[in-house]
Amino acid sequence: MDNILAGDPGATSADVVAENLERLKALFPEAFSEGKVDFEVLKHLLGGAVEDREEKYGLNWHGKRQARQLALTPSTGTLRPCPEESIDWDTTQNLMIEGDNLEVLKLLQKSYAGKVKLIYIDPPYNRNSDVIYMDDYSNGIKHYQMVTGQIDSDGRRLTSTTESSGRFHTKWLNMMMPRLHLARALLRKDGTIFISIDDIEVAHVRLVLDEIFGAENFIAELIWEGANKNDARQIGVCHEYVVVYAKNRERVERDWGLEKEGAASVLREVNRLKSVHGTNYDAASEDLAGWFRANKSKPVFGIRRFKHIDARGAYKEDDPTAKGGRKFELRNPKNGRTIPLRQNRGWSFDQESFNRMVEEGRITFVSETSIMVRRYLHETDKITPPSVFYQPARSASERLNQLMGAPVFDYPKDESIIEKFVQMATGNDPHAIIIDFFAGSGTTGHAVMLQNVSSSGKRRYILVQLPEPLAPNNRDQRAAADFCIRSANPLNIAELTKERLRRAASKVKAKNPGDTGDVGFRVFKLDTSNIRSWDPSPDDLNVELLGSVDHIRPDRSEQDILYEVLLKLGLDLCVPIETRNLAGKSVHAVGAGTLIVCLDEAIARADAGPLALGIADWSDELAPAGETTVVFRDSAFADDVAKTNLAAILEQRGLGNVRSL
Ligand SMILES: C[S@@+](CC[C@H](N)C(=O)[O-])C[C@H]1O[C@@H](n2cnc3c(N)ncnc32)[C@H](O)[C@@H]1O
């Protein structure tokens, strides 16, 4: 039975360097000599494609190499489950993770690398007074606990950058670089990343993204017109950007579409009217026109020309000619007569297509000499997303204030715009995973819920938010801090994220009573690993020596350990878990038997046989597709005999992959 210790591959987050080496080795085995890369051979194999001039194209700054390295260092932390703060823990597929996103992104690699369809982030823009998380290279988790006030801080707090503070862009870039590397690794081959940013860092982030994603994977730089700044000096800048990159542009769907606003509601109404009026299309059309008039203030009114109904659906009558169209003598296929063409116009189809359209009933003969073509809403309900759009920032703030009952969060993004990004990038994939690791008030989670409701989708979100402390005596944070005090919650931003998600979920349910979609979320919190690591310079050597007898930290629950095993073995944090009592011990089968875990604290000699047989029988019953891993607590075994007996029985029954913690 192998023992998993802190530092073992099975106990840490993904080892990105080792994985990179494996990939390189698979491609160029001859470039490896005694386990190390031979760069001379590699250069030779790559021919003229190697850039070895000193002055290379690209952006450089102090700390860049170290920042890249930071993404490669595995995390020693874990994510602890928090069902009491979650909604629909047993059924939901969404995650809200409280913690520093660098550590969390590392921890998510084993379970989610290559699985995420869309990443949307809205990082701090590096405006004066924006808080920038300064990473610590020696102990990321301890540093996180200090920064968030979970353990005594020696004064190192979250710092805000100012242009005069020096190394202004450097600090921001050092923070972003490792996170973007890890973000890319999470994306599927056809995945994309959308990043909100403004003038301060847009040029830099584009160069960094060119480097990490490849300039060939740039998709667009969107301009989001929001509000005018009154404090502007020369030019009133009233826009910001959303830069969009693909992991591999070749693999992304060729056509992204955005629904015409209101189209889904019109199509629903048409179906309703058809069920009321059957094939009496005149009556259905009359009611549809009345429905448009009754909805003058809604987005549907913008597409009121689709007010006719026939067997195919809702349509508008359109001019079949265009400037620059084809000039020829169009004949009515029914009687051979020519249909006159207006001056300076041409037909928008050829004779053959026209004949087919007449056959299909897509042409209305207004008179012998005048025709109209029927354009159906369901065939034209998508538009190509434009690169420039307008959505005032103020309306999102007002809606959020109303939802929360107080102005708790400055500058939230507009959930209706993020919903559009979700629609564009995951339109063909109703089961897509969407991540936002600078979650703020949780707008992306809200947007995913909205998009799922309108498309009956099952998209999942993963949000990550730092429990950034809120100070009641700071004027800018007072409303948010008071909000946390009123609800008796800790004073930090992650509490706002969770509460927004709860309120948004209730609102979505209330507005769509028939909808059975998933609006829940599981809360996890970043913490030190449950598996204790040997501290080389402990505060108290006696405590450290006694404590290291059991590798598991004493203050951790069975559930904590169970989810760490899941995470470190690369399973989804929402995978179904079944628990049974076998031989008096609680045993969990994860993912229909891929993993079986028993974390009981005492397994006597007499227990070993019945427990092993119970597990083997259950595994036979579950019959998982791949190999099963079975995990026990190392300190639980009364002695080596108990341990060896149990392992031997499991091995005999085909369960050879047995580990202990
Ligand atoms: C600009 S806000 C995002 C706002 C969000 N889009 C919304 O609509 O509410 C950026 C957020 O990232 C969070 N943040 C900053 N550094 C972080 C880190 N290292 N890990 C996780 N979250 C972080 C900040 O606390 C802040 O709430």
XYZ file of C-alpha atoms and ligand atoms in Angstrom:
688
model
C 0.000 0.000 0.000
C 1.646 3.259 -1.110
C 1.652 6.060 1.405
C 0.790 9.516 0.011
C 2.957 12.089 1.770
C 3.003 15.863 1.425
C 5.168 16.653 -1.562
C 4.298 13.402 -3.401
C 2.748 13.960 -6.837
C -0.504 12.566 -5.423
C -0.546 15.150 -2.634
C 0.175 18.347 -4.522
C -1.439 20.254 -7.339
C -0.349 19.539 -10.906
C 3.413 19.579 -11.558
C 3.378 21.658 -14.729
C 7.139 21.336 -15.356
C 6.997 17.553 -15.225
C 4.021 17.545 -17.592
C 5.816 19.884 -20.024
C 8.879 17.626 -19.998
C 6.720 14.577 -20.706
C 5.155 16.368 -23.692
C 8.531 17.454 -25.040
C 9.921 13.968 -24.588
C 7.006 12.468 -26.507
C 7.773 14.801 -29.433
C 11.587 14.768 -29.329
C 12.909 11.752 -27.421
C 16.357 12.277 -28.961
C 16.629 15.696 -27.266
C 16.779 13.999 -23.853
C 19.965 12.753 -22.328
C 19.861 11.012 -18.928
C 16.509 12.627 -18.141
C 17.688 16.192 -18.971
C 17.001 18.287 -22.057
C 19.942 18.604 -24.440
C 19.335 22.077 -25.901
C 21.925 21.693 -28.628
C 20.098 18.641 -30.003
C 16.723 20.376 -29.617
C 17.999 23.444 -31.514
C 19.298 21.189 -34.248
C 15.928 19.420 -34.516
C 14.098 22.750 -34.802
C 16.339 24.047 -37.576
C 15.966 27.732 -38.471
C 12.949 28.270 -36.202
C 15.113 29.033 -33.152
C 15.399 32.716 -32.113
C 18.707 33.158 -30.335
C 19.417 36.859 -30.897
C 19.776 38.833 -27.685
C 17.257 41.537 -28.631
C 13.993 39.697 -29.102
C 10.593 41.116 -30.033
C 8.224 41.341 -27.060
C 7.582 43.045 -23.737
C 10.097 42.820 -20.941
C 9.960 43.902 -17.357
C 11.696 43.240 -14.079
C 10.579 39.928 -12.567
C 9.077 38.466 -15.734
C 11.096 35.261 -15.580
C 10.247 34.756 -11.922
C 6.570 35.437 -12.633
C 6.577 32.718 -15.305
C 8.312 30.400 -12.876
C 5.639 31.077 -10.249
C 3.009 29.434 -12.440
C 5.114 26.292 -12.518
C 5.499 25.877 -8.742
C 2.833 23.494 -7.406
C 0.503 24.672 -4.648
C 0.741 23.135 -1.209
C -2.813 24.161 -0.357
C -6.209 22.588 -0.686
C -9.851 23.580 -1.108
C -12.032 22.872 1.920
C -15.737 22.239 1.292
C -18.238 24.510 2.965
C -21.737 23.018 2.472
C -23.325 25.333 5.067
C -22.620 28.388 2.886
C -23.657 26.681 -0.352
C -26.961 26.328 -2.164
C -28.174 22.898 -3.337
C -24.884 21.263 -2.289
C -26.079 17.791 -3.262
C -27.107 18.593 -6.799
C -25.357 21.713 -8.053
C -22.503 21.697 -10.565
C -21.371 25.288 -9.933
C -18.463 26.352 -7.725
C -17.703 29.506 -5.770
C -14.157 29.325 -4.442
C -12.890 31.712 -1.815
C -9.158 32.317 -2.077
C -6.240 33.827 -3.947
C -6.744 32.913 -7.569
C -3.107 31.971 -8.223
C -3.179 29.159 -5.660
C -6.699 28.169 -6.686
C -5.834 28.041 -10.401
C -2.941 25.736 -9.557
C -5.183 23.501 -7.466
C -7.799 23.299 -10.214
C -5.324 22.133 -12.870
C -5.540 18.399 -12.237
C -9.336 18.343 -12.343
C -10.090 20.977 -14.982
C -7.079 21.400 -17.312
C -8.309 21.332 -20.906
C -11.986 21.336 -19.859
C -12.988 25.001 -19.721
C -14.802 26.509 -22.701
C -14.811 30.152 -21.637
C -12.835 32.299 -19.217
C -14.079 35.803 -18.527
C -12.019 38.005 -16.204
C -12.232 41.591 -15.086
C -8.971 42.073 -13.159
C -8.068 45.246 -11.278
C -7.293 47.769 -14.044
C -4.320 49.184 -12.102
C -6.066 52.496 -11.631
C -4.737 54.586 -8.772
C -5.714 52.874 -5.525
C -6.601 49.530 -7.161
C -5.531 46.751 -4.867
C -2.935 44.473 -6.446
C -2.234 41.121 -4.829
C 1.528 40.766 -4.440
C 2.475 37.113 -4.610
C 4.938 35.569 -2.238
C 7.401 33.195 -3.834
C 8.332 31.245 -0.726
C 5.018 30.205 0.805
C 1.920 31.150 -1.157
C -0.632 29.770 1.290
C 0.898 31.303 4.430
C 1.167 34.624 2.627
C -2.492 34.363 1.586
C -3.538 33.726 5.175
C -1.590 36.771 6.317
C -2.919 39.046 3.603
C -6.505 38.079 4.332
C -6.032 38.417 8.091
C -6.535 34.693 8.802
C -3.243 34.495 10.656
C -1.249 37.271 12.263
C 0.126 39.618 9.698
C 3.572 41.119 10.155
C 2.409 44.218 8.342
C 2.452 42.862 4.809
C -0.978 43.806 3.535
C -2.599 44.095 0.175
C -0.978 47.066 -1.482
C -2.504 49.486 -3.894
C -0.390 50.818 -6.710
C -0.027 54.447 -7.669
C 1.720 55.793 -10.700
C 4.216 57.514 -8.432
C 4.964 54.365 -6.439
C 7.431 53.133 -9.074
C 7.328 49.785 -10.857
C 3.675 50.559 -11.460
C 3.158 48.371 -14.545
C 5.739 45.854 -13.357
C 3.751 44.934 -10.247
C 0.586 44.496 -12.251
C 2.279 42.411 -14.951
C 3.997 40.215 -12.372
C 0.596 39.570 -10.817
C -1.138 38.819 -14.148
C 1.500 36.752 -15.950
C 1.389 33.503 -13.910
C -2.409 33.654 -13.722
C -2.734 33.941 -17.492
C -0.404 30.976 -17.997
C -2.521 28.851 -15.690
C -5.727 30.147 -17.274
C -4.590 29.031 -20.725
C -3.873 25.537 -19.427
C -7.463 25.269 -18.182
C -8.961 26.058 -21.588
C -10.232 23.428 -23.977
C -8.705 23.361 -27.453
C -11.733 25.309 -28.697
C -11.840 27.553 -25.610
C -11.551 31.328 -25.453
C -10.658 33.989 -22.901
C -12.320 37.424 -22.632
C -10.485 40.033 -20.535
C -11.932 43.397 -19.541
C -9.295 46.117 -19.380
C -8.868 49.836 -19.974
C -6.266 52.207 -21.421
C -3.824 51.826 -18.527
C -2.840 48.218 -19.251
C -4.440 47.290 -22.577
C -1.228 47.637 -24.591
C 0.754 45.563 -22.101
C -1.829 42.853 -21.690
C -2.091 42.453 -25.476
C 1.673 41.850 -25.711
C 1.625 39.410 -22.802
C -1.333 37.572 -24.334
C 0.446 37.450 -27.695
C 3.285 35.741 -25.887
C 1.207 33.291 -23.838
C -1.571 32.501 -26.320
C 0.239 33.314 -29.590
C -0.547 36.400 -31.695
C -2.264 34.110 -34.212
C -4.883 33.310 -31.580
C -5.990 36.909 -31.122
C -9.697 37.164 -32.018
C -10.694 40.776 -31.343
C -10.396 43.830 -29.145
C -13.946 44.864 -28.306
C -14.815 48.454 -27.455
C -17.385 48.764 -24.676
C -18.789 52.263 -24.549
C -19.996 52.928 -21.025
C -19.968 56.332 -19.429
C -18.229 59.619 -20.056
C -15.625 60.670 -17.530
C -16.274 64.211 -16.367
C -12.788 64.531 -14.949
C -11.109 64.009 -18.313
C -8.523 66.566 -19.374
C -8.082 66.537 -23.134
C -10.443 63.820 -24.318
C -13.390 62.358 -22.486
C -12.677 58.631 -22.667
C -16.004 56.847 -22.597
C -14.992 53.302 -23.429
C -12.978 50.375 -22.202
C -11.891 47.141 -23.871
C -12.508 43.449 -23.827
C -9.653 41.545 -25.446
C -10.514 38.124 -26.792
C -8.020 35.310 -27.458
C -8.468 31.660 -28.333
C -6.407 28.762 -27.095
C -6.308 27.681 -30.732
C -8.232 29.879 -33.127
C -8.405 27.129 -35.747
C -10.480 25.031 -33.346
C -13.004 27.712 -32.358
C -16.431 27.556 -34.074
C -16.304 29.458 -37.365
C -19.401 31.559 -36.768
C -20.271 33.143 -33.473
C -23.827 34.414 -33.282
C -25.742 36.677 -30.985
C -29.462 36.353 -30.744
C -31.393 39.334 -32.096
C -32.708 40.971 -28.980
C -36.194 39.724 -28.221
C -36.125 36.952 -30.869
C -36.477 34.161 -28.300
C -39.615 35.795 -26.778
C -41.191 36.275 -30.222
C -40.538 32.652 -31.170
C -42.120 31.517 -27.885
C -45.201 33.687 -28.527
C -45.523 32.357 -32.089
C -45.516 28.773 -30.801
C -48.197 29.689 -28.286
C -50.365 31.345 -30.943
C -49.981 28.350 -33.241
C -51.186 26.065 -30.494
C -54.206 28.377 -29.982
C -55.133 28.985 -33.654
C -53.827 25.853 -35.375
C -53.516 26.526 -39.119
C -55.600 29.717 -39.033
C -52.480 31.806 -39.728
C -54.425 35.032 -40.358
C -55.867 34.929 -36.835
C -52.464 34.037 -35.377
C -50.804 36.917 -37.301
C -53.462 39.372 -36.103
C -52.853 38.350 -32.479
C -49.078 38.577 -32.965
C -49.352 42.145 -34.286
C -51.480 42.993 -31.201
C -48.860 41.359 -28.934
C -46.126 43.575 -30.450
C -48.280 46.691 -29.842
C -48.789 45.648 -26.211
C -45.002 45.316 -25.737
C -43.928 48.693 -27.071
C -41.452 49.302 -24.249
C -39.722 45.891 -24.549
C -36.847 44.802 -26.835
C -39.288 42.648 -28.887
C -40.796 45.828 -30.330
C -37.540 46.384 -32.242
C -38.304 43.320 -34.406
C -42.041 43.997 -34.844
C -41.784 43.628 -38.623
C -41.804 39.856 -38.060
C -45.543 40.066 -37.443
C -46.787 37.491 -39.967
C -47.143 33.803 -39.269
C -47.298 30.871 -41.677
C -46.590 27.146 -41.343
C -42.838 27.853 -41.166
C -42.998 30.466 -38.403
C -42.867 34.255 -37.954
C -41.718 36.248 -40.972
C -41.444 39.768 -42.335
C -42.152 40.804 -45.921
C -38.929 42.096 -47.449
C -37.907 43.867 -50.620
C -36.381 41.219 -52.944
C -34.188 43.796 -54.718
C -30.991 45.540 -53.745
C -28.723 48.195 -55.133
C -26.009 46.347 -56.999
C -28.187 43.200 -57.245
C -28.411 41.012 -60.347
C -30.020 42.644 -63.408
C -31.912 40.117 -65.536
C -35.457 39.434 -66.715
C -37.051 37.600 -63.839
C -39.990 35.416 -64.903
C -42.887 34.190 -62.813
C -42.497 30.364 -63.069
C -46.303 29.936 -62.827
C -47.214 31.975 -65.957
C -43.902 32.901 -67.602
C -44.564 36.661 -67.335
C -41.669 39.043 -66.608
C -41.669 40.807 -63.254
C -40.497 44.400 -63.756
C -37.383 45.609 -61.950
C -37.226 49.100 -60.417
C -34.603 51.545 -61.650
C -31.090 51.248 -60.154
C -31.996 47.959 -58.425
C -31.132 44.303 -59.060
C -32.646 41.007 -57.832
C -31.154 39.486 -54.688
C -31.434 35.946 -56.191
C -31.089 34.187 -59.551
C -33.979 32.680 -61.551
C -33.338 29.158 -60.252
C -33.431 30.176 -56.570
C -36.515 32.286 -57.287
C -38.338 29.281 -58.792
C -37.498 27.229 -55.710
C -38.694 29.985 -53.362
C -41.986 30.274 -55.241
C -42.369 26.490 -54.961
C -41.718 26.662 -51.200
C -44.236 29.502 -50.716
C -41.544 31.997 -49.677
C -42.659 34.624 -52.225
C -45.758 36.806 -51.804
C -47.272 38.061 -55.087
C -48.604 41.456 -54.003
C -49.809 41.933 -57.621
C -48.898 40.558 -61.076
C -45.985 42.989 -61.184
C -44.905 43.268 -57.580
C -43.456 40.629 -55.251
C -42.143 40.440 -51.708
C -39.907 37.793 -50.137
C -40.636 36.220 -46.750
C -37.698 36.390 -44.317
C -38.211 34.082 -41.356
C -37.194 35.111 -37.861
C -35.743 31.683 -36.978
C -33.465 31.857 -40.034
C -32.238 35.369 -39.332
C -32.401 35.487 -35.532
C -28.620 35.623 -35.105
C -26.276 38.490 -35.814
C -22.478 38.446 -35.930
C -21.322 40.095 -32.695
C -20.045 43.610 -33.426
C -16.684 44.788 -32.058
C -18.152 48.036 -30.709
C -21.145 48.209 -28.397
C -22.814 50.560 -25.950
C -24.072 49.674 -22.510
C -24.021 52.348 -19.816
C -22.110 51.289 -16.695
C -24.616 52.989 -14.407
C -27.538 50.631 -15.068
C -25.595 47.552 -13.872
C -24.661 49.396 -10.652
C -28.255 50.422 -10.073
C -29.565 46.882 -10.597
C -26.932 45.442 -8.238
C -27.676 48.047 -5.562
C -31.333 47.148 -5.818
C -30.646 43.416 -5.615
C -28.393 43.806 -2.566
C -30.381 46.596 -0.932
C -27.240 48.759 -0.551
C -24.385 50.132 -2.702
C -21.981 47.355 -1.706
C -19.845 47.025 -4.835
C -18.346 49.712 -7.071
C -18.175 49.176 -10.827
C -19.793 45.766 -11.257
C -19.885 44.598 -14.843
C -23.239 44.401 -16.599
C -24.612 40.850 -16.381
C -26.507 41.268 -19.666
C -23.230 41.922 -21.526
C -21.424 39.023 -19.864
C -24.451 36.886 -20.769
C -23.832 37.866 -24.406
C -20.188 36.775 -24.158
C -21.412 33.449 -22.758
C -23.870 33.157 -25.642
C -21.234 33.961 -28.276
C -18.511 31.679 -26.976
C -20.596 28.758 -25.670
C -23.690 29.024 -27.887
C -23.175 25.527 -29.293
C -22.264 23.960 -26.004
C -25.040 23.989 -23.416
C -22.837 22.022 -20.967
C -19.811 24.344 -21.136
C -17.712 25.219 -18.068
C -17.159 28.954 -17.603
C -14.583 30.399 -15.181
C -14.152 33.874 -13.727
C -11.224 34.073 -11.316
C -11.606 37.765 -10.481
C -15.266 37.283 -9.584
C -15.929 40.516 -7.637
C -19.672 40.704 -7.070
C -20.264 37.449 -8.977
C -21.638 38.968 -12.190
C -20.386 36.064 -14.316
C -22.271 33.535 -12.184
C -25.437 35.595 -12.570
C -24.885 35.845 -16.339
C -24.464 32.062 -16.678
C -27.746 31.528 -14.791
C -29.536 33.958 -17.135
C -28.123 32.355 -20.269
C -29.073 28.888 -19.025
C -32.644 30.005 -18.413
C -33.044 31.608 -21.827
C -31.523 28.651 -23.689
C -32.507 25.772 -21.344
C -28.756 25.177 -20.950
C -26.753 23.372 -18.274
C -23.623 25.507 -18.402
C -21.554 25.448 -15.206
C -19.655 28.289 -13.587
C -16.558 28.350 -11.412
C -15.901 31.656 -9.647
C -12.847 32.555 -7.580
C -12.778 35.557 -5.278
C -10.254 36.734 -2.712
C -11.759 37.283 0.761
C -10.351 40.807 0.511
C -10.868 42.470 3.903
C -13.353 45.350 4.148
C -12.737 48.136 6.655
C -15.799 49.886 8.186
C -13.715 53.033 8.756
C -12.721 53.269 5.088
C -15.262 55.595 3.437
C -15.262 53.620 0.157
C -15.839 50.309 1.929
C -18.282 51.391 4.624
C -21.493 50.317 2.850
C -20.055 46.878 2.037
C -18.646 46.423 5.549
C -21.988 47.433 7.114
C -23.751 44.952 4.843
C -21.527 42.128 6.179
C -22.022 43.286 9.772
C -25.833 43.337 9.323
C -25.802 39.775 8.007
C -23.322 38.687 10.742
C -20.787 37.580 8.146
C -17.013 38.133 8.070
C -16.055 41.503 6.608
C -14.690 40.607 3.188
C -15.593 40.774 -0.507
C -16.118 37.015 -0.957
C -19.133 37.330 1.374
C -20.627 39.827 -1.091
C -20.012 37.429 -3.994
C -21.830 34.584 -2.256
C -24.743 36.767 -1.190
C -25.130 38.189 -4.704
C -25.226 34.656 -6.122
C -27.880 33.643 -3.563
C -30.035 36.671 -4.337
C -29.568 36.353 -8.100
C -30.574 32.672 -7.878
C -33.796 33.549 -5.991
C -34.598 36.281 -8.499
C -34.024 34.025 -11.504
C -36.241 31.336 -9.925
C -38.980 33.840 -9.046
C -39.048 35.222 -12.601
C -39.026 31.762 -14.220
C -41.154 29.582 -11.961
C -41.243 26.623 -14.376
C -37.480 26.526 -14.861
C -35.682 23.559 -13.284
C -32.129 24.746 -14.108
C -29.239 24.689 -11.623
C -28.926 27.967 -9.736
C -27.022 26.522 -6.787
C -23.312 26.603 -6.005
C -20.825 24.735 -3.850
C -18.559 26.892 -1.711
C -14.930 25.842 -1.217
C -12.249 27.766 0.675
C -8.509 27.848 0.071
C -6.494 26.606 3.039
C -3.316 24.731 3.936
C -3.322 21.100 2.843
C -5.003 18.582 5.149
C -1.877 16.503 4.717
C 0.688 17.884 7.103
C 4.096 18.717 5.737
C 7.217 18.464 7.835
C 8.070 21.972 8.990
C 11.895 22.187 8.998
C 11.921 25.120 11.474
C 8.907 24.596 13.720
C 7.932 26.985 16.510
C 7.697 24.029 18.869
C 9.737 20.939 17.970
C 7.822 18.654 20.371
C 4.479 19.524 18.839
C 5.877 19.052 15.358
C 7.388 15.651 16.200
C 4.203 14.337 17.827
C 2.013 15.836 15.117
C 3.920 14.196 12.312
C 2.946 10.714 13.566
C -0.393 11.294 11.816
C -0.034 13.010 8.460
C -3.509 14.470 8.653
C -3.991 17.794 10.416
C -6.082 17.187 13.539
C -8.553 20.038 12.957
C -9.743 18.720 9.579
C -12.980 16.851 8.927
C -13.472 13.653 6.963
C -15.152 15.710 4.235
C -12.125 18.051 4.035
C -9.832 15.097 3.415
C -12.216 13.438 0.974
C -12.330 16.532 -1.259
C -8.562 16.946 -1.095
C -8.186 13.386 -2.370
C -10.602 14.219 -5.216
C -8.708 17.356 -6.117
C -5.280 15.808 -5.980
C -6.386 12.801 -8.027
C -7.896 15.123 -10.637
C -11.624 14.476 -10.160
C -14.380 17.024 -10.620
C -15.345 18.742 -7.352
C -19.020 18.186 -8.199
C -18.707 14.482 -8.972
C -21.426 12.374 -7.277
C -20.356 10.683 -4.025
C -22.235 7.763 -2.451
C -21.579 6.745 1.143
C -22.241 3.302 2.668
C -21.541 1.670 5.958
C -19.346 -1.385 5.380
C -18.166 -3.500 8.302
C -19.093 -0.623 10.631
C -16.978 1.902 8.696
C -18.116 4.786 6.580
C -16.932 4.270 2.958
C -17.365 6.713 0.054
C -17.587 5.740 -3.617
C -16.689 8.675 -5.829
C -17.651 9.029 -9.494
C -19.433 5.671 -9.661
C -16.488 3.781 -8.209
C -13.445 5.426 -9.820
C -12.291 6.185 -6.307
C -13.248 4.457 -3.038
C -12.251 6.179 0.199
C -12.454 5.025 3.811
C -11.172 7.595 6.292
C -12.181 5.795 9.467
C -9.677 6.438 12.238
C -9.435 2.892 13.591
C -9.192 -0.327 11.563
C -8.497 -3.302 13.837
C -7.114 -6.652 12.610
C -10.611 -8.127 12.870
C -12.059 -5.306 10.707
C -9.596 -5.688 7.831
C -11.154 -8.764 6.179
C -14.857 -7.759 6.311
C -14.000 -4.189 5.242
C -11.910 -5.331 2.258
C -14.609 -7.804 1.165
C -17.342 -5.154 1.519
C -15.342 -2.724 -0.615
C -14.561 -5.360 -3.248
C -18.251 -6.380 -3.478
C -19.322 -2.756 -3.826
C -16.699 -2.134 -6.504
C -17.970 -5.189 -8.450
C -21.485 -3.808 -8.194
C -20.425 -0.368 -9.455
C -18.242 -1.822 -12.235
C -16.422 1.433 -13.095
C -15.010 1.786 -16.608
C -11.362 2.369 -15.561
C -9.127 1.332 -12.678
C -10.333 2.005 -9.128
C -8.109 3.751 -6.581
C -8.806 2.830 -2.945
C -7.622 5.215 -0.209
C -7.332 4.737 3.574
C -5.991 6.770 6.472
C -2.508 5.375 7.250
C -2.749 5.881 11.001
C -6.072 4.003 11.136
C -4.535 0.526 10.939
C -4.060 -1.145 14.306
C -0.834 -2.703 13.003
C 0.962 -3.853 9.864
C -0.929 -7.154 9.869
C -4.283 -5.347 9.519
C -2.884 -3.236 6.707
C -1.263 -6.112 4.812
C -4.343 -8.358 5.110
C -6.620 -5.669 3.797
C -4.320 -4.836 0.867
C -3.904 -8.534 -0.001
C -7.674 -9.185 -0.127
C -8.263 -6.119 -2.271
C -5.450 -7.137 -4.608
C -6.935 -10.624 -4.955
C -10.228 -9.048 -5.959
C -8.601 -6.917 -8.662
C -8.163 -3.716 -6.621
C -4.405 -3.302 -6.779
C -4.223 0.489 -6.606
C -4.476 1.005 -2.842
C -3.070 4.156 -1.193
C -2.903 5.494 2.341
C -2.733 9.048 3.614
C -12.684 44.575 -10.985
S -13.222 43.489 -9.807
C -14.263 42.382 -10.680
C -15.675 42.862 -10.737
C -16.613 41.857 -11.321
N -16.385 41.659 -12.722
C -18.038 42.286 -11.087
O -18.782 42.466 -12.054
O -18.422 42.442 -9.946
C -11.801 42.524 -9.489
C -11.972 41.589 -8.301
O -10.865 40.714 -8.252
C -10.568 40.468 -6.898
N -9.163 40.030 -6.796
C -8.044 40.779 -6.869
N -6.940 40.020 -6.709
C -7.381 38.750 -6.556
C -6.717 37.499 -6.334
N -5.389 37.409 -6.241
N -7.475 36.393 -6.216
C -8.838 36.456 -6.319
N -9.514 37.614 -6.492
C -8.793 38.744 -6.612
C -10.806 41.788 -6.212
O -11.087 41.561 -4.834
C -12.019 42.317 -6.974
O -13.193 42.000 -6.302
